[in-house]
Tab-separated table of C-alpha atoms and ligand atoms in Angstrom:
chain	number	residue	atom	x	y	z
A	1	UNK	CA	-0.158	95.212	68.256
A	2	UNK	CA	-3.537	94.098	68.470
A	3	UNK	CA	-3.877	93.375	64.772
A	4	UNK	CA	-0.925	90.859	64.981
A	5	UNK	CA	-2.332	89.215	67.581
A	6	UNK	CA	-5.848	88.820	66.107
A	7	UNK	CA	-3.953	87.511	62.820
A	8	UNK	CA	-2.130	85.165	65.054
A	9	UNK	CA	-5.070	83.799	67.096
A	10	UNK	CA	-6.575	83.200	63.708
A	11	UNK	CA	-3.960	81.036	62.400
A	12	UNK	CA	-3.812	79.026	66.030
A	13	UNK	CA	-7.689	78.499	65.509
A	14	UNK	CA	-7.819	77.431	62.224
A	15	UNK	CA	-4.945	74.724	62.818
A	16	UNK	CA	-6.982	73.953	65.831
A	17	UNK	CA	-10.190	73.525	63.670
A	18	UNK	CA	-8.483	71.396	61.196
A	19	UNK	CA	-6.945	68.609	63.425
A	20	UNK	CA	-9.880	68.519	65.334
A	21	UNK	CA	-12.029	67.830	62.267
A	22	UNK	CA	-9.328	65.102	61.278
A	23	UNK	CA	-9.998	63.477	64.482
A	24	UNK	CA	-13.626	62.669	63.598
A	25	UNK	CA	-13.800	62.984	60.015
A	26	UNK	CA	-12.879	60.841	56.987
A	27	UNK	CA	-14.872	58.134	57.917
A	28	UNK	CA	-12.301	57.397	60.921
A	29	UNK	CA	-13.715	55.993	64.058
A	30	UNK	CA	-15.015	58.475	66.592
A	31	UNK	CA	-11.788	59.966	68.628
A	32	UNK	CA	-11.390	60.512	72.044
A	33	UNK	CA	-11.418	64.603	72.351
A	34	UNK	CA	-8.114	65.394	73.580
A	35	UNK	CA	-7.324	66.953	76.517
A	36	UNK	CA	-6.225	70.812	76.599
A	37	UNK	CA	-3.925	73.735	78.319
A	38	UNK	CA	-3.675	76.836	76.484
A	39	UNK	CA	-1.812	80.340	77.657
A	40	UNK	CA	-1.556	83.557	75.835
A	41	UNK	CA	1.328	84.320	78.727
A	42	UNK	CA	4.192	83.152	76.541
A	43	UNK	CA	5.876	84.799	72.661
A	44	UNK	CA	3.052	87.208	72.294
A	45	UNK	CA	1.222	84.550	70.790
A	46	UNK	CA	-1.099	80.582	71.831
A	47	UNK	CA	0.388	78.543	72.688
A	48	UNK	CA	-1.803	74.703	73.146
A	49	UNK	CA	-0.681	71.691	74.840
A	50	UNK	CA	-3.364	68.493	72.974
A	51	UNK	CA	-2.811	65.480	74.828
A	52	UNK	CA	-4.070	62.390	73.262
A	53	UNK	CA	-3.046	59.683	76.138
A	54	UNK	CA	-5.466	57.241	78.143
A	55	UNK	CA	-3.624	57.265	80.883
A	56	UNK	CA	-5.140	59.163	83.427
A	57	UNK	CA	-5.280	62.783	85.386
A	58	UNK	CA	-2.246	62.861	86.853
A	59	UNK	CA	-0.155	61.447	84.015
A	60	UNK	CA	-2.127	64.707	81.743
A	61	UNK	CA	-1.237	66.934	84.421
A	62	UNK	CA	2.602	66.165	85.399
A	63	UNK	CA	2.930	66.483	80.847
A	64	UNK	CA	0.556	69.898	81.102
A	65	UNK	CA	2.783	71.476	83.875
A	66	UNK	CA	6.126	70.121	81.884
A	67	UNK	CA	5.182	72.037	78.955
A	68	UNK	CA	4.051	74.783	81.115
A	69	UNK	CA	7.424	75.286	82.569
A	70	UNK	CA	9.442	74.568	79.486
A	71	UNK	CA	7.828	77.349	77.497
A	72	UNK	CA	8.021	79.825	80.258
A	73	UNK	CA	11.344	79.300	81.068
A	74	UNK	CA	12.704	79.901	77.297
A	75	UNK	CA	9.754	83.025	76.928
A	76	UNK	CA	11.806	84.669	79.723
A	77	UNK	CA	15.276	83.630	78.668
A	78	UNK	CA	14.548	85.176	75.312
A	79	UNK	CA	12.436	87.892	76.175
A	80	UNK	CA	14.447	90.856	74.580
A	81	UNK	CA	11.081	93.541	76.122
A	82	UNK	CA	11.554	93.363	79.471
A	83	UNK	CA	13.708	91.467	82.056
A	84	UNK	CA	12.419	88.697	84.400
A	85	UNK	CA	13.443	88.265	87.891
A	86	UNK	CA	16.298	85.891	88.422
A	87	UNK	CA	16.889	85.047	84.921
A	88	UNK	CA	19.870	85.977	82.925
A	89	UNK	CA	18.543	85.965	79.123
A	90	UNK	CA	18.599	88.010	76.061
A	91	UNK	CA	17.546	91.030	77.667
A	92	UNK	CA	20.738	91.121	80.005
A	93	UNK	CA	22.930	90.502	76.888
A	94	UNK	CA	21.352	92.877	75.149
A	95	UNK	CA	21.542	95.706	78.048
A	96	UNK	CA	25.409	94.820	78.051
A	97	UNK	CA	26.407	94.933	74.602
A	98	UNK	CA	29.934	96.122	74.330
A	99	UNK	CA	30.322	96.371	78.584
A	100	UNK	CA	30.442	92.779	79.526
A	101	UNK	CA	29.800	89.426	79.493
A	102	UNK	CA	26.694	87.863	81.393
A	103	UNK	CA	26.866	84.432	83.299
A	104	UNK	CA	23.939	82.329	81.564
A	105	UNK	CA	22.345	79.034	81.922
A	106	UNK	CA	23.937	75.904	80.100
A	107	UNK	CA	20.346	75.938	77.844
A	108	UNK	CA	20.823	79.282	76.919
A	109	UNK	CA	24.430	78.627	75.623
A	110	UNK	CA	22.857	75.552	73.867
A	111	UNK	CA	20.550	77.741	72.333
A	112	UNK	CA	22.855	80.503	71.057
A	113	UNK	CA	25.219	77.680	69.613
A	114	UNK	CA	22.175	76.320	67.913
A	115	UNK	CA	21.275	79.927	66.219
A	116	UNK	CA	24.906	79.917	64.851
A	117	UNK	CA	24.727	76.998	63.557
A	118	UNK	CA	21.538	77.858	61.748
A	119	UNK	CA	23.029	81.041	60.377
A	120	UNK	CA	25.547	79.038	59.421
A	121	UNK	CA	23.681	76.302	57.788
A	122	UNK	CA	21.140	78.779	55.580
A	123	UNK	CA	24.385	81.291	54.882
A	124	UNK	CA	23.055	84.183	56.861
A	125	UNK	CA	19.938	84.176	56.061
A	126	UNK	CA	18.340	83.596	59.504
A	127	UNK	CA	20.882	85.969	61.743
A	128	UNK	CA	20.072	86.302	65.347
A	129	UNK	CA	22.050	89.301	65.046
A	130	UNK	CA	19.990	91.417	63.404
A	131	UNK	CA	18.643	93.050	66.412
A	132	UNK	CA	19.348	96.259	65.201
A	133	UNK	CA	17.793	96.050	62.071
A	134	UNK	CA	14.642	94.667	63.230
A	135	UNK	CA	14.324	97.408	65.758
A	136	UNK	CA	14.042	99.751	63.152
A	137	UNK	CA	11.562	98.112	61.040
A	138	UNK	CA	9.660	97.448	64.738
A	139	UNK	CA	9.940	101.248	65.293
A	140	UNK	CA	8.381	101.896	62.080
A	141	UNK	CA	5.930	98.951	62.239
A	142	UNK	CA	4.223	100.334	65.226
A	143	UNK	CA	4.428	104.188	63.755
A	144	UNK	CA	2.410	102.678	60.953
A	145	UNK	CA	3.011	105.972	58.213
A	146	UNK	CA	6.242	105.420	56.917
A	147	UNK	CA	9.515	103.410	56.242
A	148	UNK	CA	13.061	103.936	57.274
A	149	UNK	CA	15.311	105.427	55.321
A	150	UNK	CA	18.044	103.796	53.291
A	151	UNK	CA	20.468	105.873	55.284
A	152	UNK	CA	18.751	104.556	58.128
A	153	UNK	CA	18.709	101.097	57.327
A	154	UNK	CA	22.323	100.778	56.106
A	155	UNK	CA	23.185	102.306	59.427
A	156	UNK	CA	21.621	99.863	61.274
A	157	UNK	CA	23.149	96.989	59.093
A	158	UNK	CA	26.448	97.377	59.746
A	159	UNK	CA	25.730	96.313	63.961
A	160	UNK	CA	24.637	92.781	62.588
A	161	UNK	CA	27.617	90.780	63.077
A	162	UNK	CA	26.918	87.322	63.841
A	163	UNK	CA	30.625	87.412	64.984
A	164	UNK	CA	29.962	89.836	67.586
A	165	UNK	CA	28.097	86.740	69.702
A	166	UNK	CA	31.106	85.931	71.542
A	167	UNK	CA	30.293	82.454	73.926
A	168	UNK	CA	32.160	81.050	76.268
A	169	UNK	CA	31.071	77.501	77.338
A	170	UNK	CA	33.754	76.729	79.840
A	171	UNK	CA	32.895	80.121	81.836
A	172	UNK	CA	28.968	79.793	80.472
A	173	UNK	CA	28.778	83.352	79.599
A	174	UNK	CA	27.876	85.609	76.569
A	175	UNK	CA	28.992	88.898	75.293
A	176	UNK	CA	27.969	91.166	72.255
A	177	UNK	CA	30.821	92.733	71.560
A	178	UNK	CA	29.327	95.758	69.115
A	179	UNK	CA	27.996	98.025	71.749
A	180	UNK	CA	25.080	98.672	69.099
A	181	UNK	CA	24.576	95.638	68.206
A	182	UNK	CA	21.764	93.180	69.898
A	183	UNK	CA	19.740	89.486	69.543
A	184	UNK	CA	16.429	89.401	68.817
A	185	UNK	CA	15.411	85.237	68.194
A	186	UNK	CA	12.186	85.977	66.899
A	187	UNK	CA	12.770	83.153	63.955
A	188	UNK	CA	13.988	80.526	65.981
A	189	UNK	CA	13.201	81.116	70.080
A	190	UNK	CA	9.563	79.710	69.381
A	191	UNK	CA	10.165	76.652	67.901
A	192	UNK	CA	13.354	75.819	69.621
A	193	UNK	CA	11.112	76.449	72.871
A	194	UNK	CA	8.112	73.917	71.606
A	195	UNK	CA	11.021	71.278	70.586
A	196	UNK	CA	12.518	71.569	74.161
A	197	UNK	CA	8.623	70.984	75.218
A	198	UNK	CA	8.395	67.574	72.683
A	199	UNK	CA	12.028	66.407	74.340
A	200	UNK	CA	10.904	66.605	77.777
A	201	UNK	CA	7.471	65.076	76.994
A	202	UNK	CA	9.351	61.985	75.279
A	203	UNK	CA	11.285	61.982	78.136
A	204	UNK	CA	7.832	61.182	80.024
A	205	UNK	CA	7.447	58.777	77.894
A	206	UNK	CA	4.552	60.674	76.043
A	207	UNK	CA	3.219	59.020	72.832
A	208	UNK	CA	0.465	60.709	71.397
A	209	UNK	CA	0.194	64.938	71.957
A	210	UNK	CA	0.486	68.020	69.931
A	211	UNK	CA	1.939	71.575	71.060
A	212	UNK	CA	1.538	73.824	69.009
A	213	UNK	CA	3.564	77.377	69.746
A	214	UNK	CA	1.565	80.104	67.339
A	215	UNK	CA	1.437	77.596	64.907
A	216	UNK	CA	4.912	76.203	65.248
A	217	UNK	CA	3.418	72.541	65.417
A	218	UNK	CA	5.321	69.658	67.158
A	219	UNK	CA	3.619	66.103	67.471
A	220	UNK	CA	4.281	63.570	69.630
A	221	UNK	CA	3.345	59.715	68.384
A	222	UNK	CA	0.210	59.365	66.656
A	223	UNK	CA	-3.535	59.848	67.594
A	224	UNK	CA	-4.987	56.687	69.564
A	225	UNK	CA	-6.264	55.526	66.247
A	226	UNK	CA	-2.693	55.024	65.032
A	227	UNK	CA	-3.215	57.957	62.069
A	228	UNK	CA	-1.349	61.558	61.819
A	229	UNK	CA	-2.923	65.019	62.638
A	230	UNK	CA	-4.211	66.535	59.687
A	231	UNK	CA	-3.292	69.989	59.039
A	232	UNK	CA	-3.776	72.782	56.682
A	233	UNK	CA	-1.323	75.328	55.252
A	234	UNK	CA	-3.438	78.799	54.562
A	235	UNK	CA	-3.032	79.874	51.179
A	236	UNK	CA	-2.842	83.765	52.192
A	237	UNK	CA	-3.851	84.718	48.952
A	238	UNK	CA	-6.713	82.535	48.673
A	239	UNK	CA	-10.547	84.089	48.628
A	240	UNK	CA	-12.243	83.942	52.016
A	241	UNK	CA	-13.822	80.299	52.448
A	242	UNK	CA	-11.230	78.602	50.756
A	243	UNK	CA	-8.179	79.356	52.273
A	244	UNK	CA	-6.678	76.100	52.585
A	245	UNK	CA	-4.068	75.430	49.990
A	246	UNK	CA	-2.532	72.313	51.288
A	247	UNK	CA	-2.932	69.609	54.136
A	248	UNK	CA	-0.351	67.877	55.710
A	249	UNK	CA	-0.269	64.708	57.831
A	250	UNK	CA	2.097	64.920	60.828
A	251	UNK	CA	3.067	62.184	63.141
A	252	UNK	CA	6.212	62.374	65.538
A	253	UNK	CA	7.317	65.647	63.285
A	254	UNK	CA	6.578	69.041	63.454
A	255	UNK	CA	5.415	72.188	60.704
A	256	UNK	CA	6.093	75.902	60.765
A	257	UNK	CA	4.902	78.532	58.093
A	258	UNK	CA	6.532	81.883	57.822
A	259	UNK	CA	4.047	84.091	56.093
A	260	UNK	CA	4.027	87.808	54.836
A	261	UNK	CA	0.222	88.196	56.242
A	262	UNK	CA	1.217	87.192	60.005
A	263	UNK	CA	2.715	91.017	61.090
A	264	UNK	CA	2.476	94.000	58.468
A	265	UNK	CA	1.572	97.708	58.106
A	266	UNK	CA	0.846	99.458	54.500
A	267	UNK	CA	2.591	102.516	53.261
A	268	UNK	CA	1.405	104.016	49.855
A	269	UNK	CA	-0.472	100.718	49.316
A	270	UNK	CA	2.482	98.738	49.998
A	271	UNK	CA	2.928	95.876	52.641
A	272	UNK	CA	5.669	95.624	54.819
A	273	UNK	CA	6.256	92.432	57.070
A	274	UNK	CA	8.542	91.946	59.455
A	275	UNK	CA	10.578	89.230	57.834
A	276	UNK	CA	14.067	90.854	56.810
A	277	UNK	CA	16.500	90.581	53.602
A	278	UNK	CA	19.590	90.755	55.438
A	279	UNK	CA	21.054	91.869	52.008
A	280	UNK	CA	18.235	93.891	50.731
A	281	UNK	CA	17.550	95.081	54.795
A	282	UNK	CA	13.777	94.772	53.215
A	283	UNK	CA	10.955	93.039	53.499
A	284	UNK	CA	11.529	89.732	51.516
A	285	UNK	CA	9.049	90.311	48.232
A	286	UNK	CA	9.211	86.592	46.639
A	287	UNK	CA	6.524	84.801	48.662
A	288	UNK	CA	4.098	84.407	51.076
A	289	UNK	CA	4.515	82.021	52.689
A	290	UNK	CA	7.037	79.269	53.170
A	291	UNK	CA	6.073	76.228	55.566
A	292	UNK	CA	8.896	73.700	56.692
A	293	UNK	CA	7.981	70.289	57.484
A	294	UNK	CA	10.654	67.950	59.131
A	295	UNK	CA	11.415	66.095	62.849
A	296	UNK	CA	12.427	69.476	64.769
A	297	UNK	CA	9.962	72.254	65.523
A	298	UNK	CA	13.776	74.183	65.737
A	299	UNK	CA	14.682	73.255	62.330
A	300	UNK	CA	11.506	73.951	61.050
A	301	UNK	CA	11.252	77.741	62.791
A	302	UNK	CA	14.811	78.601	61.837
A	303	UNK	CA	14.494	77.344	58.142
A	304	UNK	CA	11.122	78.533	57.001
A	305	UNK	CA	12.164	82.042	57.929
A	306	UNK	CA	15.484	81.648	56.268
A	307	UNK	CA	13.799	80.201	53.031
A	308	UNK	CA	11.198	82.843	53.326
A	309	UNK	CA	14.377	85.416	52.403
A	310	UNK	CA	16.155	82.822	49.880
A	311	UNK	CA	15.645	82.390	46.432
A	312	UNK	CA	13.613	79.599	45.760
A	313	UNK	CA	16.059	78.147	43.841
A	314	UNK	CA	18.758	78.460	46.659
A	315	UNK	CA	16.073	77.429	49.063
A	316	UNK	CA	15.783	74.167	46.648
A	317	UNK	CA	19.033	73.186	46.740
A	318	UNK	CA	19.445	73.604	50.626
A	319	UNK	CA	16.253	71.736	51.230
A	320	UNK	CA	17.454	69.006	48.965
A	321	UNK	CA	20.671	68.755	50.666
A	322	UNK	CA	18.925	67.748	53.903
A	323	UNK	CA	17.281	64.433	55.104
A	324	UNK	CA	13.647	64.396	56.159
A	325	UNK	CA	13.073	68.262	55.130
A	326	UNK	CA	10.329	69.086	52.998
A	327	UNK	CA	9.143	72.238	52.083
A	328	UNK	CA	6.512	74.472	50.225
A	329	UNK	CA	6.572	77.770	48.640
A	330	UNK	CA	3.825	80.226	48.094
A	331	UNK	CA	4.994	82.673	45.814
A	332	UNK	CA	3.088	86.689	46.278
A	333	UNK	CA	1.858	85.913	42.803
A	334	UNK	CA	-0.319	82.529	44.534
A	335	UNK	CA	1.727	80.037	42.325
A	336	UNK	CA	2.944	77.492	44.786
A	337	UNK	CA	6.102	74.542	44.673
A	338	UNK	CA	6.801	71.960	46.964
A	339	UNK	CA	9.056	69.536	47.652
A	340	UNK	CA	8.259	65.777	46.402
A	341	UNK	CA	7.650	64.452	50.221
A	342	UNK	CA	5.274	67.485	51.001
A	343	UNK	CA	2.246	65.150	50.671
B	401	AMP	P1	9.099	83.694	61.750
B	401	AMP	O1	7.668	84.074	61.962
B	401	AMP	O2	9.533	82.449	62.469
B	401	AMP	O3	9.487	83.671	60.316
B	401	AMP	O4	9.993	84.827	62.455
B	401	AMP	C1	9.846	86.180	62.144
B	401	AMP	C2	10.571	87.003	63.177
B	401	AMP	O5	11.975	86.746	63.097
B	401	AMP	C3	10.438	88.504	62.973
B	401	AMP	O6	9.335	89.028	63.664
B	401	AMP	C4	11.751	89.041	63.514
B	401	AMP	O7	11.702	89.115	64.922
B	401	AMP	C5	12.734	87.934	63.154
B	401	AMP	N1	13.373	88.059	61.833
B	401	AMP	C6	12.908	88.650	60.696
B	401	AMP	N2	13.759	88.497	59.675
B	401	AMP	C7	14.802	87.779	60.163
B	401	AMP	C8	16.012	87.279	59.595
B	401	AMP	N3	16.324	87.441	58.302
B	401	AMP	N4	16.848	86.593	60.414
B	401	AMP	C9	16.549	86.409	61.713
B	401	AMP	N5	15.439	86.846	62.298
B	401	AMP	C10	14.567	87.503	61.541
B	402	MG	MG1	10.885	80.983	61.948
């Protein structure tokens, strides 16, 4: 546990580092320093609210404590550890699988048709279903000396039904179905949380901040000097001191990066990450790391993790199909492809 969260502070910091470098270097004029809210409360992980705007204390602080709220209310709707008082999420449906249905919140509903939709969209390769699966491989994670079993895992695979998310928008409840079956929105919950952030800040009429969920980025606008954030996508293969493969200007868009170096234990000098072949029920061995750049931090969450687990050629083609996605891969081996707008 620790480990993952060092490895994740790390990556928070070094985006951190790299936009504010871009705000006073390359010869640009001299920026304002933004100003700042940070919790570790919220997705085991940073998450930063960077707030560019001129206008004032109280303007920063009604924005700050919109964020705030945002991300804590979808942390303890999808919260799949431990339950929160008054709030009917993940962990309720989970605790009911295959005995009823719960009575949930319109956003949750919103949510869990967005997932399918996603699953839909990347043809299964980012399943909120897999619960089960990813239990095991947490199990295992956190034992640290071993992996489970193909018996084990092919158990577990058959409780991954997609299908068994049964919603019901008229009565705004949920049901799982497959008594062993459960959610776990680790690919997704984060970014879809820091995108619900951005749309209430616009909603403010905010036009020039950052959040940035673990490094699920979302900006807002531009800095005051009309430019883009500059940002860097690690190279986790890279030598120590020159770990930064690619940089990326982002204005009013957003950035994830699924990565094999983020959560992982060793077995017999092996890695294993916590990233999931729903058809393999392994560890996904092509790359490591695939960042999504595009308008949505959603979209971007939910498709780096399902390109992460997709041949790069499939991955291609469903990039491709879509307007304003870009993408790049960085294969285990270092080699790395990118889309043509991934400047
Ligand atoms: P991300 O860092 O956004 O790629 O998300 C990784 C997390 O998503 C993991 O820690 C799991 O909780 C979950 N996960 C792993 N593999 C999959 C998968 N194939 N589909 C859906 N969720 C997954
Ligand atoms: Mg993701």
């Amino acid at each position: 546990m620790r480990i993952k969260r060092i490895a994740k502070a790390t990556l928070s910091v070094l985006l951190l580092f790299v936009m504010t470098v871009s705000a006073v270097g390359c010869g640009a004029a001299p920026q304002p320093k933004p100003k700042q809210w940070m919790s570790y409360d919220y997705f085991d992980t940073y998450v930063t609210f960077y707030d560019y705007s001129k206008d004032g204390d109280d303007a920063f602080r009604q924005r700050r404590d919109t964020v705030a709220g945002v991300i804590k209310y979808y942390h303890e709707l999808f919260d799949i550890y431990e339950p929160h008082e008054g709030v009917a999420g993940l962990y309720e449906i989970n605790s009911k699988a295959g005995v009823s249905a719960v009575t949930v919140d319109e956003e949750l509903i919103d949510f869990l048709v967005y997932a399918k939709e996603m699953y839909a969209l990347t043809d299964g390769a980012v399943n909120i279903a897999m619960g089960s699966l990813l239990s095991l491989w947490h199990e295992y994670r956190e034992g640290g000396v071993a992996i489970p079993s193909y018996k084990e895992l092919t158990a577990r695979a058959e409780h991954c039904d997609i299908d068994s998310i049964v919603i019901d928008r008229e009565a705004s409840t949920v049901m799982i179905t497959d008594p062993e079956a459960s959610l776990d929105v680790g690919a997704i919950g984060k970014g879809y949380a820091v995108e619900m952030a951005a749309k209430s800040l616009l909603a403010l009429g905010a036009t020039s901040c950052v959040v940035d969920g673990g490094g699920n980025l979302r900006t807002i606008g531009t800095k005051p000097d009309g430019k883009g954030w500059v940002t860097a996508i690690t190279n986790p293969r890279a030598p120590a001191g020159a770990d930064f493969s690619h940089k990326v200007i982002l204005s009013d868009s957003s950035m994830a990066t699924s990565g094999d170096y983020q959560r992982y234990y060793v077995v017999d000098g092996v890695r294993y990450h916590h990233i999931i072949d729903g058809e393999t029920l392994m560890p996904a061995r092509e790359f490591s790391s695939v960042s999504v750049m595009c308008e949505s931090a959603a979209l971007a969450d939910a498709l780096s993790t399902a390109l992460f687990v997709t041949s790069y050629e499939d991955g291609l083609r469903l990039v491709e199909g879509l307007d304003g996605v870009e993408a790049l891969w960085i294969f285990s081996d270092g080699e790395m492809k990118k889309t043509a707008g991934m400047k």
